[in-house]
Amino acid sequence: MIEVSREKFEELVANALDTIPPELTKVMDNVVVVVVDDPPEPDLLGLYTGIPLTERGEWYAGVLPDRIEIYRNPICSICETEDDVVQEVRITVVHEIAHHFGIDDDRLHSLGW
């Protein structure tokens, strides 16, 4: 386990977001990414809550933003070095953004994520 301050962890999440290709970030819509210390249930590193882009239709208007939560304490608890945290944050960010695009866990795992 490694301790990473909330400020540093937020910076790592921002850096991970910066690695997402611009052709993907420009089509992300109505989604917010936040750092949360602890998940609502054990063993979660991140959580996407919302309506994936693939499920939105003409009816989609006036809704609150989708939410991607990245959980600081569980990620830090499985990492031994700051480099491990950087890698796990990036994997988690990519994983949750994929859910925003409608990609489920089975497909992500088949793709190596």
Short mmCIF file of C-alpha atoms in Angstrom, two decimals:
data_model
loop_
_atom_site.label_atom_id
_atom_site.label_comp_id
_atom_site.label_asym_id
_atom_site.label_seq_id
_atom_site.Cartn_x
_atom_site.Cartn_y
_atom_site.Cartn_z
CA MET A 1 0.00 0.00 0.00
CA ILE A 2 1.15 3.52 -0.78
CA GLU A 3 -0.15 6.84 0.48
CA VAL A 4 -0.91 9.44 -2.17
CA SER A 5 -2.43 12.77 -1.18
CA ARG A 6 -5.78 13.67 -2.62
CA GLU A 7 -4.23 16.59 -4.52
CA LYS A 8 -1.57 14.37 -6.08
CA PHE A 9 -4.15 11.69 -6.90
CA GLU A 10 -6.39 14.27 -8.60
CA GLU A 11 -3.37 15.32 -10.65
CA LEU A 12 -2.79 11.70 -11.68
CA VAL A 13 -6.42 11.39 -12.77
CA ALA A 14 -6.12 14.62 -14.79
CA ASN A 15 -2.93 13.29 -16.40
CA ALA A 16 -4.69 10.03 -17.27
CA LEU A 17 -7.55 11.99 -18.85
CA ASP A 18 -4.99 13.91 -20.92
CA THR A 19 -3.84 10.61 -22.47
CA ILE A 20 -7.28 9.91 -23.95
CA PRO A 21 -7.12 10.57 -27.71
CA PRO A 22 -8.74 13.88 -28.72
CA GLU A 23 -11.00 12.14 -31.23
CA LEU A 24 -12.60 10.38 -28.25
CA THR A 25 -12.70 13.27 -25.79
CA LYS A 26 -14.39 15.53 -28.32
CA VAL A 27 -17.37 13.13 -28.52
CA MET A 28 -17.66 12.59 -24.78
CA ASP A 29 -20.84 14.33 -23.75
CA ASN A 30 -22.37 15.39 -20.45
CA VAL A 31 -19.96 13.48 -18.21
CA VAL A 32 -17.97 14.52 -15.15
CA VAL A 33 -14.96 12.74 -13.67
CA VAL A 34 -14.43 13.02 -9.92
CA VAL A 35 -12.08 11.59 -7.32
CA VAL A 36 -13.75 9.98 -4.32
CA ASP A 37 -11.82 8.54 -1.40
CA ASP A 38 -13.91 5.40 -0.79
CA PRO A 39 -16.30 3.40 -2.98
CA PRO A 40 -19.91 2.61 -2.10
CA GLU A 41 -18.98 -1.09 -2.04
CA PRO A 42 -15.70 -2.93 -1.51
CA ASP A 43 -13.33 -3.83 -4.33
CA LEU A 44 -14.37 -1.03 -6.70
CA LEU A 45 -11.59 1.10 -8.20
CA GLY A 46 -13.94 3.19 -10.32
CA LEU A 47 -17.61 3.48 -11.19
CA TYR A 48 -19.53 4.85 -14.16
CA THR A 49 -23.09 5.97 -13.49
CA GLY A 50 -25.21 7.35 -16.27
CA ILE A 51 -26.63 6.70 -19.70
CA PRO A 52 -23.98 5.50 -22.16
CA LEU A 53 -23.71 7.37 -25.45
CA THR A 54 -24.91 4.27 -27.30
CA GLU A 55 -28.21 4.29 -25.39
CA ARG A 56 -29.08 7.95 -25.77
CA GLY A 57 -31.83 8.92 -28.14
CA GLU A 58 -33.86 11.94 -29.10
CA TRP A 59 -35.41 11.87 -25.64
CA TYR A 60 -32.02 12.60 -24.03
CA ALA A 61 -32.14 16.19 -22.82
CA GLY A 62 -32.02 18.05 -19.54
CA VAL A 63 -30.46 15.22 -17.56
CA LEU A 64 -27.73 15.47 -14.97
CA PRO A 65 -24.24 14.60 -16.22
CA ASP A 66 -23.02 11.03 -16.22
CA ARG A 67 -20.56 10.50 -13.41
CA ILE A 68 -17.24 8.70 -13.39
CA GLU A 69 -15.85 8.18 -9.91
CA ILE A 70 -12.23 7.14 -9.38
CA TYR A 71 -11.63 5.75 -5.89
CA ARG A 72 -8.38 6.88 -4.30
CA ASN A 73 -8.10 4.60 -1.25
CA PRO A 74 -8.73 1.25 -3.00
CA ILE A 75 -6.31 2.11 -5.79
CA CYS A 76 -3.62 3.14 -3.31
CA SER A 77 -4.25 -0.01 -1.26
CA ILE A 78 -3.34 -2.31 -4.17
CA CYS A 79 -0.26 -0.35 -5.24
CA GLU A 80 3.26 -0.44 -3.85
CA THR A 81 4.80 2.49 -5.73
CA GLU A 82 3.67 5.76 -7.22
CA ASP A 83 4.33 4.30 -10.68
CA ASP A 84 1.87 1.52 -9.82
CA VAL A 85 -0.70 4.18 -8.87
CA VAL A 86 -0.13 6.04 -12.16
CA GLN A 87 -0.71 2.84 -14.12
CA GLU A 88 -3.77 1.77 -12.12
CA VAL A 89 -5.34 5.23 -12.35
CA ARG A 90 -4.89 5.21 -16.14
CA ILE A 91 -6.39 1.73 -16.47
CA THR A 92 -9.35 2.70 -14.28
CA VAL A 93 -9.97 5.98 -16.12
CA VAL A 94 -9.89 4.23 -19.51
CA HIS A 95 -12.16 1.47 -18.20
CA GLU A 96 -14.79 3.89 -16.90
CA ILE A 97 -14.66 6.10 -20.01
CA ALA A 98 -15.25 2.97 -22.07
CA HIS A 99 -18.49 2.46 -20.15
CA HIS A 100 -19.51 6.00 -21.15
CA PHE A 101 -19.08 4.83 -24.75
CA GLY A 102 -21.26 1.77 -24.09
CA ILE A 103 -18.50 -0.82 -23.82
CA ASP A 104 -19.30 -3.43 -21.16
CA ASP A 105 -16.92 -5.28 -18.85
CA ASP A 106 -16.86 -8.47 -20.94
CA ARG A 107 -15.76 -6.57 -24.04
CA LEU A 108 -13.20 -4.57 -22.06
CA HIS A 109 -11.68 -7.74 -20.63
CA SER A 110 -11.51 -9.31 -24.10
CA LEU A 111 -9.63 -6.20 -25.22
CA GLY A 112 -7.16 -6.53 -22.36
CA TRP A 113 -8.56 -3.85 -20.07
#
